[in-house]
Amino acid sequence: MINIGVIGFGYWGPNLARNLSQAAGGKLTAISDLNPKARAKAERLHPSTAVLDDPLRLIAMKEVDAVAIATPVSTHFDLALAALQAGKHVLVTKPMTATTEQAQRLINEAQKKGLTLMVDHTFVYSGPVRKIKELAAKDLGDLYYYDSVRVNLGLFQHDVDVLWDLAVHDLSIMDFVLASQPRAISATGVSHVKGGMINTAYLTAFFDNNLIGHIHANWLSPVKLRRTLIGGSRKMIVYDDTEVSEKVKVYDRGITVAESPEQVYHQLIGYRSGDMWAPHLDITEALQVEADHFTDCIQKKARPITDGEAGLRTVRLLEAATRSIKEHGRPVELAAAGV
């Protein structure tokens, strides 16, 4: 049995705690939070679990084998490093750290200690995204684009901007589904709150072979949209996470291009409009799949799907996007960004 402690019981911590308490081979042993109201809530929801006011006390508990960190991004590195140095396995919420240097140091520490380091890229464990990866590998043909809109009204963050808060989801999905890395990132964004974080942003990722990714993230939308289009040479996908059912739809639609042998410069464009179908999806809660995967990786000493390297790749892209915004959208070559 793997005894797990959860640090942070604010917005996301209760969800982590609930699923980790039900994880195969896992036991929720301790929860810590600096806020008395959060601790009172933890005591009410998990009466048989130790509730502490100091995360370092939780990390120091001998009976705790693994730690899940659900605190502000600025605290991820210090808490995760302390846990790894204490010999604890670590699951940390997204984004993994505030810098690539911090992410690499956590990876090095976990490798040195032989510990599991995993990042809470929740969507990667969802039924729709796992199905999309399967479809992208065998049904879509050559991939053309990944185009996502992830917008809503709020929740304004104080330590990260809208890209680090919302676009991180799509960057982790792209990393998982496309199985290739961008060669350059361009981003633009603005803040409509004086002295506040960027709340509206657009990120473009340039890949090899004319594959392009685009993400629109916004905290100031009147409606909540979670819609992604993935285009391929054979088929296309629409993924709408706000749909109650049929979140993924596959369209047998596209174009065919034929060159006339008589006229080299004359291209004939044909349009294909076939059937649409909605594949069956696993409806298991993504966090439950993730929690089971975390304990399973610890027990088997296996590499998590969203390991430290996946977290590092995502942070690198976010850093490149931040640099591009400061330079008014100039594309940042990832080699130049230290990627």
CSV table of C-alpha atoms in Angstrom, one decimal:
chain,number,residue,atom,x,y,z
A,1,MET,CA,0.0,0.0,0.0
A,2,ILE,CA,1.4,3.4,-1.0
A,3,ASN,CA,0.6,6.1,1.5
A,4,ILE,CA,0.0,9.4,-0.2
A,5,GLY,CA,0.0,13.0,1.2
A,6,VAL,CA,-1.7,15.9,-0.6
A,7,ILE,CA,-0.3,19.4,-0.2
A,8,GLY,CA,-2.8,22.1,-1.0
A,9,PHE,CA,-6.6,21.7,-0.5
A,10,GLY,CA,-7.9,24.8,-2.4
A,11,TYR,CA,-9.3,24.6,-5.9
A,12,TRP,CA,-7.8,21.4,-7.3
A,13,GLY,CA,-6.5,19.6,-4.2
A,14,PRO,CA,-9.9,18.2,-3.2
A,15,ASN,CA,-10.2,16.5,-6.6
A,16,LEU,CA,-6.7,15.0,-6.3
A,17,ALA,CA,-7.3,13.9,-2.8
A,18,ARG,CA,-10.7,12.2,-3.7
A,19,ASN,CA,-9.2,10.2,-6.6
A,20,LEU,CA,-5.9,9.4,-4.8
A,21,SER,CA,-7.9,8.0,-1.9
A,22,GLN,CA,-9.5,5.6,-4.3
A,23,ALA,CA,-6.4,4.8,-6.3
A,24,ALA,CA,-5.5,1.1,-6.7
A,25,GLY,CA,-2.8,0.2,-4.1
A,26,GLY,CA,-3.0,3.7,-2.6
A,27,LYS,CA,-4.1,5.3,0.6
A,28,LEU,CA,-4.7,8.9,1.4
A,29,THR,CA,-2.7,9.4,4.6
A,30,ALA,CA,-2.2,13.1,5.1
A,31,ILE,CA,-3.4,16.5,3.8
A,32,SER,CA,-1.8,19.9,4.4
A,33,ASP,CA,-2.9,23.5,3.8
A,34,LEU,CA,-2.0,26.9,5.2
A,35,ASN,CA,-5.6,28.0,5.1
A,36,PRO,CA,-7.7,27.1,8.2
A,37,LYS,CA,-10.9,27.0,6.2
A,38,ALA,CA,-9.3,24.5,3.7
A,39,ARG,CA,-8.1,22.4,6.6
A,40,ALA,CA,-11.6,22.3,8.1
A,41,LYS,CA,-12.9,21.2,4.7
A,42,ALA,CA,-10.3,18.5,4.5
A,43,GLU,CA,-11.2,17.2,8.0
A,44,ARG,CA,-14.8,17.1,7.1
A,45,LEU,CA,-14.3,15.2,3.8
A,46,HIS,CA,-11.5,12.9,5.0
A,47,PRO,CA,-12.1,12.4,8.7
A,48,SER,CA,-9.6,9.5,9.0
A,49,THR,CA,-6.8,11.4,7.3
A,50,ALA,CA,-4.2,13.5,9.2
A,51,VAL,CA,-4.6,17.2,8.4
A,52,LEU,CA,-1.6,19.5,8.9
A,53,ASP,CA,-0.9,23.2,8.6
A,54,ASP,CA,2.7,22.8,7.4
A,55,PRO,CA,3.6,21.1,4.1
A,56,LEU,CA,7.1,20.4,5.3
A,57,ARG,CA,5.7,18.4,8.3
A,58,LEU,CA,3.7,16.3,5.8
A,59,ILE,CA,6.8,15.7,3.7
A,60,ALA,CA,8.8,14.7,6.8
A,61,MET,CA,6.2,12.0,7.9
A,62,LYS,CA,7.8,8.6,7.7
A,63,GLU,CA,4.6,6.9,6.8
A,64,VAL,CA,4.1,9.0,3.7
A,65,ASP,CA,5.5,7.4,0.5
A,66,ALA,CA,4.3,9.8,-2.1
A,67,VAL,CA,3.3,13.5,-2.3
A,68,ALA,CA,0.8,15.2,-4.6
A,69,ILE,CA,1.3,18.9,-4.8
A,70,ALA,CA,-1.6,21.2,-5.7
A,71,THR,CA,-0.3,24.6,-4.8
A,72,PRO,CA,0.5,27.8,-6.7
A,73,VAL,CA,3.0,27.3,-9.5
A,74,SER,CA,5.6,29.5,-7.7
A,75,THR,CA,5.8,27.0,-4.9
A,76,HIS,CA,6.0,23.8,-7.0
A,77,PHE,CA,9.7,23.6,-7.2
A,78,ASP,CA,10.6,24.1,-3.6
A,79,LEU,CA,7.9,21.6,-2.4
A,80,ALA,CA,8.7,19.0,-5.0
A,81,LEU,CA,12.4,19.2,-4.5
A,82,ALA,CA,11.9,18.9,-0.7
A,83,ALA,CA,9.7,15.8,-1.2
A,84,LEU,CA,12.2,14.2,-3.6
A,85,GLN,CA,15.1,14.9,-1.3
A,86,ALA,CA,13.1,13.2,1.5
A,87,GLY,CA,12.7,10.1,-0.7
A,88,LYS,CA,9.1,10.7,-1.6
A,89,HIS,CA,7.5,10.0,-5.1
A,90,VAL,CA,6.0,13.2,-6.5
A,91,LEU,CA,2.9,14.1,-8.5
A,92,VAL,CA,2.7,17.9,-9.2
A,93,THR,CA,-0.1,19.9,-10.9
A,94,LYS,CA,0.4,21.8,-14.1
A,95,PRO,CA,2.5,23.6,-15.1
A,96,MET,CA,5.3,21.5,-13.5
A,97,THR,CA,7.5,24.5,-12.5
A,98,ALA,CA,8.0,28.2,-13.3
A,99,THR,CA,11.2,27.6,-15.3
A,100,THR,CA,12.9,25.0,-17.4
A,101,GLU,CA,15.9,25.1,-15.0
A,102,GLN,CA,13.7,24.1,-12.1
A,103,ALA,CA,12.0,21.3,-14.1
A,104,GLN,CA,15.4,19.9,-15.1
A,105,ARG,CA,16.6,19.9,-11.6
A,106,LEU,CA,13.5,18.0,-10.4
A,107,ILE,CA,14.1,15.4,-13.1
A,108,ASN,CA,17.7,15.0,-12.1
A,109,GLU,CA,16.8,14.6,-8.4
A,110,ALA,CA,14.1,12.0,-9.2
A,111,GLN,CA,16.5,10.0,-11.4
A,112,LYS,CA,19.3,10.2,-8.8
A,113,LYS,CA,16.9,8.9,-6.1
A,114,GLY,CA,15.1,6.4,-8.3
A,115,LEU,CA,11.8,8.0,-7.6
A,116,THR,CA,8.6,8.6,-9.7
A,117,LEU,CA,8.1,12.2,-10.9
A,118,MET,CA,4.8,12.8,-12.6
A,119,VAL,CA,2.9,15.8,-13.8
A,120,ASP,CA,-0.8,16.3,-13.5
A,121,HIS,CA,-1.6,16.8,-17.3
A,122,THR,CA,-5.1,15.6,-16.6
A,123,PHE,CA,-6.5,15.7,-20.1
A,124,VAL,CA,-3.9,13.2,-21.3
A,125,TYR,CA,-5.7,10.6,-19.2
A,126,SER,CA,-9.2,11.5,-20.4
A,127,GLY,CA,-11.1,9.1,-22.6
A,128,PRO,CA,-11.5,11.6,-25.5
A,129,VAL,CA,-7.8,12.5,-25.7
A,130,ARG,CA,-6.7,8.9,-25.5
A,131,LYS,CA,-9.1,8.1,-28.3
A,132,ILE,CA,-7.8,11.0,-30.4
A,133,LYS,CA,-4.2,9.8,-30.0
A,134,GLU,CA,-5.3,6.4,-31.3
A,135,LEU,CA,-7.1,7.9,-34.2
A,136,ALA,CA,-4.2,10.3,-35.1
A,137,ALA,CA,-1.9,7.3,-35.3
A,138,LYS,CA,-3.9,5.3,-37.7
A,139,ASP,CA,-6.9,7.1,-39.3
A,140,LEU,CA,-6.2,10.8,-39.9
A,141,GLY,CA,-3.3,10.4,-42.4
A,142,ASP,CA,-0.7,13.2,-42.6
A,143,LEU,CA,-1.5,15.7,-39.9
A,144,TYR,CA,-2.1,19.3,-41.0
A,145,TYR,CA,-3.2,21.3,-38.0
A,146,TYR,CA,-4.2,21.4,-34.3
A,147,ASP,CA,-6.5,24.3,-33.7
A,148,SER,CA,-8.0,24.9,-30.2
A,149,VAL,CA,-10.2,27.5,-28.5
A,150,ARG,CA,-10.1,27.3,-24.7
A,151,VAL,CA,-11.9,30.4,-23.3
A,152,ASN,CA,-14.2,31.3,-20.4
A,153,LEU,CA,-15.0,34.2,-18.1
A,154,GLY,CA,-12.4,34.0,-15.3
A,155,LEU,CA,-10.9,32.5,-13.2
A,156,PHE,CA,-8.1,35.2,-13.1
A,157,GLN,CA,-4.9,33.9,-11.7
A,158,HIS,CA,-2.3,36.0,-9.7
A,159,ASP,CA,0.8,34.1,-10.3
A,160,VAL,CA,0.5,32.9,-14.0
A,161,ASP,CA,-1.0,34.3,-17.1
A,162,VAL,CA,-3.7,32.8,-19.3
A,163,LEU,CA,-1.2,30.8,-21.4
A,164,TRP,CA,0.3,29.2,-18.3
A,165,ASP,CA,-3.2,28.6,-16.9
A,166,LEU,CA,-5.2,27.4,-19.9
A,167,ALA,CA,-3.0,26.9,-23.0
A,168,VAL,CA,-0.9,24.5,-20.9
A,169,HIS,CA,-3.7,22.0,-21.3
A,170,ASP,CA,-3.5,22.1,-25.1
A,171,LEU,CA,0.3,22.0,-25.1
A,172,SER,CA,0.2,18.8,-23.1
A,173,ILE,CA,-2.4,17.3,-25.4
A,174,MET,CA,-0.4,18.3,-28.4
A,175,ASP,CA,2.7,16.7,-26.9
A,176,PHE,CA,0.8,13.5,-26.3
A,177,VAL,CA,-1.2,13.3,-29.5
A,178,LEU,CA,1.1,14.7,-32.1
A,179,ALA,CA,4.2,12.9,-30.7
A,180,SER,CA,6.5,15.6,-32.2
A,181,GLN,CA,7.9,18.9,-31.0
A,182,PRO,CA,7.5,22.4,-32.5
A,183,ARG,CA,10.5,24.0,-34.0
A,184,ALA,CA,9.3,27.5,-33.2
A,185,ILE,CA,6.7,29.3,-31.1
A,186,SER,CA,5.0,32.7,-31.8
A,187,ALA,CA,2.6,34.3,-29.3
A,188,THR,CA,0.7,37.5,-28.7
A,189,GLY,CA,-1.3,38.6,-25.8
A,190,VAL,CA,-2.6,41.6,-23.7
A,191,SER,CA,-3.8,42.4,-20.3
A,192,HIS,CA,-7.0,44.3,-19.9
A,193,VAL,CA,-6.5,44.7,-16.1
A,194,LYS,CA,-4.0,47.4,-15.1
A,195,GLY,CA,-1.0,45.6,-13.6
A,196,GLY,CA,-2.6,42.2,-14.1
A,197,MET,CA,-1.6,39.1,-15.9
A,198,ILE,CA,-2.2,38.6,-19.7
A,199,ASN,CA,-5.8,37.5,-20.0
A,200,THR,CA,-6.2,37.1,-23.8
A,201,ALA,CA,-3.5,35.3,-25.8
A,202,TYR,CA,-2.9,33.5,-29.1
A,203,LEU,CA,-0.1,30.9,-29.5
A,204,THR,CA,1.1,29.4,-32.8
A,205,ALA,CA,3.4,26.4,-32.9
A,206,PHE,CA,5.3,25.6,-36.0
A,207,PHE,CA,6.2,22.0,-36.7
A,208,ASP,CA,8.1,20.3,-39.5
A,209,ASN,CA,6.2,19.0,-42.5
A,210,ASN,CA,3.8,22.0,-42.5
A,211,LEU,CA,2.0,20.9,-39.4
A,212,ILE,CA,0.8,23.9,-37.4
A,213,GLY,CA,-0.7,24.3,-34.0
A,214,HIS,CA,-2.8,27.2,-32.8
A,215,ILE,CA,-4.3,27.9,-29.4
A,216,HIS,CA,-6.6,30.7,-28.4
A,217,ALA,CA,-6.8,31.2,-24.6
A,218,ASN,CA,-9.0,33.9,-22.9
A,219,TRP,CA,-10.2,34.7,-19.5
A,220,LEU,CA,-12.6,37.3,-20.8
A,221,SER,CA,-15.0,35.3,-22.9
A,222,PRO,CA,-18.8,35.6,-22.3
A,223,VAL,CA,-19.1,31.9,-22.9
A,224,LYS,CA,-17.1,28.8,-22.0
A,225,LEU,CA,-15.6,27.0,-25.1
A,226,ARG,CA,-13.4,24.0,-25.1
A,227,ARG,CA,-13.2,23.0,-28.8
A,228,THR,CA,-10.4,21.5,-30.8
A,229,LEU,CA,-10.1,20.7,-34.5
A,230,ILE,CA,-7.4,18.3,-35.7
A,231,GLY,CA,-7.1,18.1,-39.5
A,232,GLY,CA,-5.4,15.3,-41.5
A,233,SER,CA,-5.1,14.3,-45.1
A,234,ARG,CA,-7.6,11.5,-44.7
A,235,LYS,CA,-10.0,12.5,-41.9
A,236,MET,CA,-10.6,15.3,-39.4
A,237,ILE,CA,-11.6,15.4,-35.8
A,238,VAL,CA,-13.8,17.9,-33.8
A,239,TYR,CA,-13.3,17.5,-30.0
A,240,ASP,CA,-15.7,19.5,-27.9
A,241,ASP,CA,-15.2,18.9,-24.2
A,242,THR,CA,-18.3,20.8,-23.2
A,243,GLU,CA,-20.5,18.2,-25.0
A,244,VAL,CA,-22.3,15.8,-22.6
A,245,SER,CA,-21.9,13.0,-25.1
A,246,GLU,CA,-20.2,12.5,-28.4
A,247,LYS,CA,-17.3,14.7,-27.3
A,248,VAL,CA,-15.2,13.4,-30.3
A,249,LYS,CA,-16.5,13.4,-33.8
A,250,VAL,CA,-14.6,12.0,-36.8
A,251,TYR,CA,-15.3,13.5,-40.2
A,252,ASP,CA,-14.4,11.7,-43.4
A,253,ARG,CA,-14.0,15.1,-45.1
A,254,GLY,CA,-11.1,16.9,-46.8
A,255,ILE,CA,-9.6,17.8,-50.2
A,256,THR,CA,-7.7,16.0,-52.9
A,257,VAL,CA,-5.2,17.8,-55.1
A,258,ALA,CA,-4.4,16.7,-58.6
A,259,GLU,CA,-2.0,18.3,-61.0
A,260,SER,CA,-2.8,18.4,-64.7
A,261,PRO,CA,0.0,16.9,-66.7
A,262,GLU,CA,-0.6,19.5,-69.4
A,263,GLN,CA,-0.5,22.5,-67.1
A,264,VAL,CA,2.1,22.2,-64.3
A,265,TYR,CA,0.8,25.2,-62.6
A,266,HIS,CA,-2.9,24.3,-62.7
A,267,GLN,CA,-4.0,22.4,-59.7
A,268,LEU,CA,-7.4,20.7,-59.5
A,269,ILE,CA,-8.9,20.8,-56.0
A,270,GLY,CA,-11.5,18.1,-55.2
A,271,TYR,CA,-13.6,18.1,-52.1
A,272,ARG,CA,-14.5,15.0,-50.2
A,273,SER,CA,-17.5,14.9,-47.9
A,274,GLY,CA,-18.1,11.5,-46.3
A,275,ASP,CA,-19.7,10.3,-43.1
A,276,MET,CA,-19.3,11.5,-39.6
A,277,TRP,CA,-19.1,9.1,-36.7
A,278,ALA,CA,-18.7,9.4,-32.9
A,279,PRO,CA,-16.4,6.7,-31.5
A,280,HIS,CA,-17.1,5.0,-28.2
A,281,LEU,CA,-15.2,6.7,-25.3
A,282,ASP,CA,-14.0,5.5,-22.0
A,283,ILE,CA,-16.0,7.6,-19.5
A,284,THR,CA,-13.8,6.9,-16.4
A,285,GLU,CA,-12.9,10.1,-14.7
A,286,ALA,CA,-9.5,11.3,-16.1
A,287,LEU,CA,-8.2,12.0,-12.6
A,288,GLN,CA,-9.0,8.5,-11.5
A,289,VAL,CA,-7.1,7.0,-14.4
A,290,GLU,CA,-4.2,9.3,-13.6
A,291,ALA,CA,-4.3,8.4,-9.9
A,292,ASP,CA,-4.2,4.7,-10.7
A,293,HIS,CA,-1.4,5.3,-13.2
A,294,PHE,CA,0.6,7.1,-10.5
A,295,THR,CA,0.4,4.3,-8.0
A,296,ASP,CA,1.0,1.7,-10.7
A,297,CYS,CA,4.1,3.4,-11.9
A,298,ILE,CA,5.5,3.6,-8.3
A,299,GLN,CA,4.8,-0.1,-7.7
A,300,LYS,CA,6.3,-1.2,-11.0
A,301,LYS,CA,9.0,1.4,-11.2
A,302,ALA,CA,7.6,2.3,-14.6
A,303,ARG,CA,7.9,5.6,-16.5
A,304,PRO,CA,4.7,7.7,-16.3
A,305,ILE,CA,3.0,8.9,-19.5
A,306,THR,CA,3.2,12.4,-18.2
A,307,ASP,CA,6.6,12.1,-16.6
A,308,GLY,CA,9.0,14.9,-15.7
A,309,GLU,CA,10.3,15.1,-19.3
A,310,ALA,CA,6.7,15.8,-20.5
A,311,GLY,CA,6.4,18.5,-17.9
A,312,LEU,CA,9.7,20.0,-19.0
A,313,ARG,CA,8.7,20.1,-22.7
A,314,THR,CA,5.5,22.0,-21.8
A,315,VAL,CA,7.3,24.5,-19.6
A,316,ARG,CA,9.8,25.1,-22.4
A,317,LEU,CA,7.1,25.9,-24.8
A,318,LEU,CA,5.4,28.3,-22.3
A,319,GLU,CA,8.7,30.0,-21.7
A,320,ALA,CA,9.2,30.5,-25.5
A,321,ALA,CA,5.7,31.9,-25.8
A,322,THR,CA,6.3,34.3,-22.9
A,323,ARG,CA,9.5,35.5,-24.7
A,324,SER,CA,7.6,35.9,-28.0
A,325,ILE,CA,4.9,38.0,-26.4
A,326,LYS,CA,7.5,40.4,-25.0
A,327,GLU,CA,8.8,40.7,-28.5
A,328,HIS,CA,5.4,41.4,-30.1
A,329,GLY,CA,4.9,38.0,-31.6
A,330,ARG,CA,8.3,37.4,-33.0
A,331,PRO,CA,8.7,33.6,-33.6
A,332,VAL,CA,11.1,32.1,-31.1
A,333,GLU,CA,13.2,29.2,-32.4
A,334,LEU,CA,13.2,26.6,-29.8
A,335,ALA,CA,16.9,25.8,-30.1
A,336,ALA,CA,17.5,29.5,-29.3
A,337,ALA,CA,15.1,29.3,-26.4
A,338,GLY,CA,17.1,26.5,-24.9
A,339,VAL,CA,14.8,23.8,-26.1
